[in-house]
Short mmCIF file of C-alpha atoms in Angstrom, two decimals:
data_model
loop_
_atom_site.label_atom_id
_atom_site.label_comp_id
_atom_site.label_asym_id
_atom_site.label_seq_id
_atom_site.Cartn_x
_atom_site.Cartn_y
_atom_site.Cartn_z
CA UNK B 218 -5.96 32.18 -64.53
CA UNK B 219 -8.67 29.97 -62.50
CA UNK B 220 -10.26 31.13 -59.80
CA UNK B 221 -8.52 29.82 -56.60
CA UNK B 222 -9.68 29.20 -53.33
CA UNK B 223 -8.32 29.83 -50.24
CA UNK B 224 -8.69 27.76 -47.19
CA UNK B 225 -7.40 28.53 -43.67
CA UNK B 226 -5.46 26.15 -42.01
CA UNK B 227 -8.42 24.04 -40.24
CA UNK B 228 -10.98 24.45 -43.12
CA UNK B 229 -13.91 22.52 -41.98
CA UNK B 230 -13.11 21.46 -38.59
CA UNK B 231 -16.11 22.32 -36.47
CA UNK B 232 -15.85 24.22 -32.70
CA UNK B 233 -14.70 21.77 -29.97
CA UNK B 234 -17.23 22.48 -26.71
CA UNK B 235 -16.60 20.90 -23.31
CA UNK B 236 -17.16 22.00 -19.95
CA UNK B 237 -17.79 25.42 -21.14
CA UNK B 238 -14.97 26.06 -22.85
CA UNK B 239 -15.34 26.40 -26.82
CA UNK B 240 -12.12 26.02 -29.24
CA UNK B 241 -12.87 27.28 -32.32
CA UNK B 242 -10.90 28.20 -35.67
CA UNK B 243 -11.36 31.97 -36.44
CA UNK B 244 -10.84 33.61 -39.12
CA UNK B 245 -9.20 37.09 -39.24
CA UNK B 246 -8.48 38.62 -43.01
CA UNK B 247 -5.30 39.40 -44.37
CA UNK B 248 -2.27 40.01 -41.61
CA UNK B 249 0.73 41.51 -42.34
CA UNK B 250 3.86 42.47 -40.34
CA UNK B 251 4.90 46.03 -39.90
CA UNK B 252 8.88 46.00 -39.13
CA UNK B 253 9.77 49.11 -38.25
CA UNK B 254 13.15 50.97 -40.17
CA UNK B 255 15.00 52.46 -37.44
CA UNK B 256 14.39 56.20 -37.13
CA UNK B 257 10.96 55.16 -39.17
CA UNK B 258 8.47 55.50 -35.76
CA UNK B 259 7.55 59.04 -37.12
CA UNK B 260 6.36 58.09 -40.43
CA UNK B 261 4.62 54.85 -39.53
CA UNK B 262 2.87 56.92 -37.05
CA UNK B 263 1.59 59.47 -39.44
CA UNK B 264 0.06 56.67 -41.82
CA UNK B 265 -1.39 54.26 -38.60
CA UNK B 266 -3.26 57.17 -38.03
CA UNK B 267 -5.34 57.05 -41.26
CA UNK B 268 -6.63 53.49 -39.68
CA UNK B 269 -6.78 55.01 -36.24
CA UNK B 270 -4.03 53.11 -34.49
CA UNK B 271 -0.57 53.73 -32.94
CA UNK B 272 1.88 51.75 -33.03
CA UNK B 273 1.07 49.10 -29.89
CA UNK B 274 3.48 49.51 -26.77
CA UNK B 275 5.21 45.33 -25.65
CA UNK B 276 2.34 43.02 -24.54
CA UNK B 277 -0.28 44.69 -26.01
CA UNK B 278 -3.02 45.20 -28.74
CA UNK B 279 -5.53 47.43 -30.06
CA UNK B 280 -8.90 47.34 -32.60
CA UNK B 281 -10.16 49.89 -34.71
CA UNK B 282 -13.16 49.05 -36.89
CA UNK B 283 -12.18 46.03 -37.45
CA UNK B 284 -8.46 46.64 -37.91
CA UNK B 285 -6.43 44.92 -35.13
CA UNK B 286 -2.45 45.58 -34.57
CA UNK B 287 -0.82 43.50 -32.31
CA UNK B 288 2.61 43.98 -30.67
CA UNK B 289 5.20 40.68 -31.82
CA UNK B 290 8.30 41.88 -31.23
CA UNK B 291 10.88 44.51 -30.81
CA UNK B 292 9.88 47.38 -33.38
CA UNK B 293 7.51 44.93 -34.93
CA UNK B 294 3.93 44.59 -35.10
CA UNK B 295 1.28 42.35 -36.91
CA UNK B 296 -1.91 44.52 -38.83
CA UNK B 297 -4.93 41.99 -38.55
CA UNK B 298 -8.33 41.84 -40.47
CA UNK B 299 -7.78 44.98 -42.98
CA UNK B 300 -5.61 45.56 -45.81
CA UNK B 301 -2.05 47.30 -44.70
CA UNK B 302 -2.25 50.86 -46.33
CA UNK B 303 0.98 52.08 -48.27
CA UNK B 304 2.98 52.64 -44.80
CA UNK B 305 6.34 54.53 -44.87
CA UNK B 306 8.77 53.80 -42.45
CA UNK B 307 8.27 49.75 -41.44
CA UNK B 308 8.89 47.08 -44.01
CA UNK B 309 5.83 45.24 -44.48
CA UNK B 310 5.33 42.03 -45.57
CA UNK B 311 2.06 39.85 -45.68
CA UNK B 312 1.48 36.95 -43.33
CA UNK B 313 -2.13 36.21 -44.22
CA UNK B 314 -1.26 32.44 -45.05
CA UNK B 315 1.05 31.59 -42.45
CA UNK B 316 -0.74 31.47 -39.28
CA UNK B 317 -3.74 29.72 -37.65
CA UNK B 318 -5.87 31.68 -35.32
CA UNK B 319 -7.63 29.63 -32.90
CA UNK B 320 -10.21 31.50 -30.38
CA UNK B 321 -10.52 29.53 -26.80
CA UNK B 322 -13.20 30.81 -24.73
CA UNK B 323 -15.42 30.15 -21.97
CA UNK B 324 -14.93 30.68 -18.00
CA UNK B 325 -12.31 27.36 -18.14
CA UNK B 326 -10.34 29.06 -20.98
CA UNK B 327 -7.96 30.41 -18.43
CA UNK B 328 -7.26 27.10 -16.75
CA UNK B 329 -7.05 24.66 -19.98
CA UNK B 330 -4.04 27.69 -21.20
CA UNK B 331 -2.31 27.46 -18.14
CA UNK B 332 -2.08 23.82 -18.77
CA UNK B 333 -0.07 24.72 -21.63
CA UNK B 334 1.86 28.60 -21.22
CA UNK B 335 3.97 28.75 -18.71
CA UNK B 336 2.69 31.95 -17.66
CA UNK B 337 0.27 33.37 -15.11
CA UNK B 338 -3.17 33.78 -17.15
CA UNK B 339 -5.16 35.18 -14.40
CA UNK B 340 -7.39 38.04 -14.88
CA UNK B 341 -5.19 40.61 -13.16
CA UNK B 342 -1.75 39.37 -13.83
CA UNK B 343 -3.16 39.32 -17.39
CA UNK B 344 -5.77 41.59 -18.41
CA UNK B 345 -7.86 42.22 -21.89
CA UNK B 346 -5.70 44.14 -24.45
CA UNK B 347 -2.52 42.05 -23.50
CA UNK B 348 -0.88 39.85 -25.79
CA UNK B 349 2.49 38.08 -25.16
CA UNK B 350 4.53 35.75 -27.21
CA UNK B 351 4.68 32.91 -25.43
CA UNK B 352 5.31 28.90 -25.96
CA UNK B 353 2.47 26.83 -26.16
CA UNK B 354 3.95 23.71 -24.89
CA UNK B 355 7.08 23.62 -27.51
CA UNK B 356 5.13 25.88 -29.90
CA UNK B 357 5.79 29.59 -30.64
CA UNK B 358 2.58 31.35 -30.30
CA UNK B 359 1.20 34.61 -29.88
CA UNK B 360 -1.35 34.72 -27.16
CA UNK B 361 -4.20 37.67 -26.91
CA UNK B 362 -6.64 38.03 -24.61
CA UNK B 363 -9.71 39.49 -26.08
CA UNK B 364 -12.41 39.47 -23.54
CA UNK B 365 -12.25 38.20 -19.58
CA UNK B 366 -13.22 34.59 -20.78
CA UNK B 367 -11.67 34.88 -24.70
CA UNK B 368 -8.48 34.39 -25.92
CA UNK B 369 -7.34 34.31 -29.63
CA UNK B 370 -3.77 32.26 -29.92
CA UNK B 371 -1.97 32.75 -33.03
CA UNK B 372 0.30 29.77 -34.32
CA UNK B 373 2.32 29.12 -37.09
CA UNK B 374 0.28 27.56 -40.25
CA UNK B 375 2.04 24.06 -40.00
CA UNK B 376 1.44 23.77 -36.13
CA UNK B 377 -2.75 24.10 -36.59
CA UNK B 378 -3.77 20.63 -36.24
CA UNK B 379 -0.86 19.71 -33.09
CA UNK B 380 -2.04 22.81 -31.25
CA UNK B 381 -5.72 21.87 -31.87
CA UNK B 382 -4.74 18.85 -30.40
CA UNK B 383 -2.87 20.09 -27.39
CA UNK B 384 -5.73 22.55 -26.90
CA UNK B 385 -7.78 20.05 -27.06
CA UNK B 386 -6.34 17.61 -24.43
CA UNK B 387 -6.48 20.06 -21.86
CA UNK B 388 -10.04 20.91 -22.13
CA UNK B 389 -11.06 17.50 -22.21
CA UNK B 390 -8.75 16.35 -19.38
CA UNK B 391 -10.45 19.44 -17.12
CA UNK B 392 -13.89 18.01 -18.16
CA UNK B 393 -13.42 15.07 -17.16
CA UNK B 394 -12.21 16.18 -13.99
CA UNK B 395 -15.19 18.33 -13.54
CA UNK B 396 -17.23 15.40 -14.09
CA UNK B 397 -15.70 13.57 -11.31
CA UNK B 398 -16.89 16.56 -8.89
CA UNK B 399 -19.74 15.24 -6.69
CA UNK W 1388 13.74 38.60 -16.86
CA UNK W 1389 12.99 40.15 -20.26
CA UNK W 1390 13.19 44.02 -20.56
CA UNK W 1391 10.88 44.13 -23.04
CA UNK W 1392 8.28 40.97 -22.10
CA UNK W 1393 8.57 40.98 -18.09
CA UNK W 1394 8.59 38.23 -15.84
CA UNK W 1395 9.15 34.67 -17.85
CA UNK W 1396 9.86 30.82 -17.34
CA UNK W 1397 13.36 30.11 -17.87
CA UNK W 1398 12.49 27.55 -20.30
CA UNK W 1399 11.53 30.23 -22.62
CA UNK W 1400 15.66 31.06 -22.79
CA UNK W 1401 18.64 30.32 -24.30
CA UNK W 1402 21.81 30.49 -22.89
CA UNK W 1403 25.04 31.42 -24.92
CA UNK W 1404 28.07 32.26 -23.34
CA UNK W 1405 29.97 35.01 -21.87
CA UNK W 1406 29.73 38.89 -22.50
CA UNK W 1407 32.92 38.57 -24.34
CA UNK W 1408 31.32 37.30 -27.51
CA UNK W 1409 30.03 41.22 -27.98
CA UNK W 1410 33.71 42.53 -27.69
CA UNK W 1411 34.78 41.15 -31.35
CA UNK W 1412 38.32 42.42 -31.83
CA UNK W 1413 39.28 44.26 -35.27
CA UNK W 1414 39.69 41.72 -38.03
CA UNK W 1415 43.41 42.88 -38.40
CA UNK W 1416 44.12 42.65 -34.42
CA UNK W 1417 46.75 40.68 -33.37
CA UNK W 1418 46.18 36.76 -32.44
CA UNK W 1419 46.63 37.21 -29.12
CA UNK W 1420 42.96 39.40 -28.76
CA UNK W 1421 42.12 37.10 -31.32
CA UNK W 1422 42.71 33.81 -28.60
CA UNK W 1423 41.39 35.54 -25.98
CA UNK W 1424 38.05 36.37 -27.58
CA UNK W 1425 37.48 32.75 -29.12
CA UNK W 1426 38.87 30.99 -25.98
CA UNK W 1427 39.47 32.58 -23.10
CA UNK W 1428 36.60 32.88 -20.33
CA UNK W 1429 37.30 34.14 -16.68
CA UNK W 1430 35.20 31.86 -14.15
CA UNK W 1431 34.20 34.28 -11.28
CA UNK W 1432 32.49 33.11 -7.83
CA UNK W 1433 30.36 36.16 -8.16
CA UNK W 1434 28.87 38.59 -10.41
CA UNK W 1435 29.52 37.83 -14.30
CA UNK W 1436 27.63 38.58 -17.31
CA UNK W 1437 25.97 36.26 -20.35
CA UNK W 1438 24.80 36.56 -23.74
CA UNK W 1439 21.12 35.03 -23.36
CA UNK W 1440 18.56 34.35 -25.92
CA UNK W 1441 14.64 34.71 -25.95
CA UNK W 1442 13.72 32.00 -27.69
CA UNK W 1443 9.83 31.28 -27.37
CA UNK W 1444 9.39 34.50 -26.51
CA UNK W 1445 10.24 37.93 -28.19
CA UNK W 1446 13.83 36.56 -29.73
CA UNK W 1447 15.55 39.08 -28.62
CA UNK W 1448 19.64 39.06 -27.16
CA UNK W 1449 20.18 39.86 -23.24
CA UNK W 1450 22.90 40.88 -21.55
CA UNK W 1451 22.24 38.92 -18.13
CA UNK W 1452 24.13 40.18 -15.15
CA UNK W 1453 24.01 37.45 -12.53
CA UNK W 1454 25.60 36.31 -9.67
CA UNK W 1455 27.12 32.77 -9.99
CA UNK W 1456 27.16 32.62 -6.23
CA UNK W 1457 23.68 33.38 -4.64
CA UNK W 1458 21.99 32.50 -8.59
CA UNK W 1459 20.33 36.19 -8.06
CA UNK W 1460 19.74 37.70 -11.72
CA UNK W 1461 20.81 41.09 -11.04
CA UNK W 1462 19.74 42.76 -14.70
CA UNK W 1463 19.23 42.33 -17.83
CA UNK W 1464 19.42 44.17 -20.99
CA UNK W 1465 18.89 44.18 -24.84
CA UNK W 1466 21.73 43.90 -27.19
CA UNK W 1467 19.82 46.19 -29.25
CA UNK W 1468 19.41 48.79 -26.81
CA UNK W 1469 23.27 48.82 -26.17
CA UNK W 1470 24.61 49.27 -30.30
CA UNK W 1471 22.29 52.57 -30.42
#
């Protein structure tokens, strides 16, 4: 069996920078998806606690050396960046090739998203260590907010290069307008 | 709106029909329950409850009490919650 390599969804594409805001490709390791069994929160518990998580409560998300879980539904989580451990309790299944994570960060960040998610971004309706599933125009997406300028947006594999796009749009249409400013 | 994602758009939602669609008769009842669970809808100027769905968001089933009158969403539920 050859050696195969993998490539993320926008291998190659280099960081987009205008008017302070960066979008960039990032790449995060393996993910997989913890769906829990029901009457299996006791045992998933017991073996998140080897990677030093808990199970995250709606809207939000946690890191642990380098190990991120992130809430995506009802009784369902996604384990980021480290390999999932033999959990009981929670069907797992692996993800790692069927999203694109995009970061988009700078102080604009906030206003190119809201362009986009039809939800109030702002720093206190939406602090760091929330995360949401929420439509990026017509797009499911998961949306995290990592630091008070960073976001990381999760999107399905296929929709990379359209949300890049849409992404894109917005910063360059607030650019532009920032130009204009006297 | 959403008991389990707060606040949303209403874009994010879709809408399915009456309450009635959770009350699925027997499969041997007779046709009549049968008729009125397939077709039969009351159309109240006032409170009345829908199946709603969360699409881009956490695709999850509400129960959505509401008032057809004043358009005030007076709760909503999970399906989920409610078969425990």
């Amino acid at each position: 069996m050859p050696e195969l390599i993998a490539k993320s969804a926008l291998q190659g594409r280099a960081p987009l920078t205008l008017g302070g805001v960066t979008l960039a490709e990032v790449p995060v390791g393996p993910i997989t998806s913890i769906a829990v069994f029901p009457g299996g929160a006791k045992a998933l518990a017991k073996g998140l606690k080897g990677l030093g998580l808990t199970f995250p409560a709606p809207n939000r998300f946690a890191e642990k050396k380098g190990a991120r879980i992130v809430w995506t539904g009802r009784d369902q989580a996604f384990l980021i960046g480290a390999p999932a451990p033999a959990l009981q309790g929670a069907a797992l299944t692996d993800q790692s090739d069927g999203w694109a994570v995009l970061s988009v960060a700078g102080l604009g960040a906030v206003d190119a998203l809201m362009r986009l998610v039809p939800m109030d971004l702002r720093l206190l309706a939406f602090p760091v260590g929330q995360s949401v599933r929420a439509p990026l125009n017509h797009m499911n997406a998961v949306l995290l907010r990592t630091e008070e300028y960073a976001f990381e947006l999760m999107v399905f594999r296929s929709m990379a290069r359209t949300a890049w796009h849409e992404i894109g749009v917005a910063i360059e249409a607030l650019a532009a307008r920032a130009a204009l400013k006297p | 709106m959403c008991p389990l994602c707060g606040e949303r758009d209403r874009r994010e939602f879709y809408y399915y029909g009456a309450e009635d669609f959770l009350n699925r008769p027997a499969a041997d009842a007779e046709p009549g329950a049968w008729d009125n669970y397939l077709h039969l809808r009351d159309n109240p100027a006032g409170v009345t409850k829908d199946l709603w769905y969360h699409e881009m968001g956490c695709a999850q089933w509400l129960v959505v009490t509401r008032n057809t009158v004043t358009h005030e969403i007076i709760a909503t539920e999970l399906v989920a919650e409610r078969a425990k």
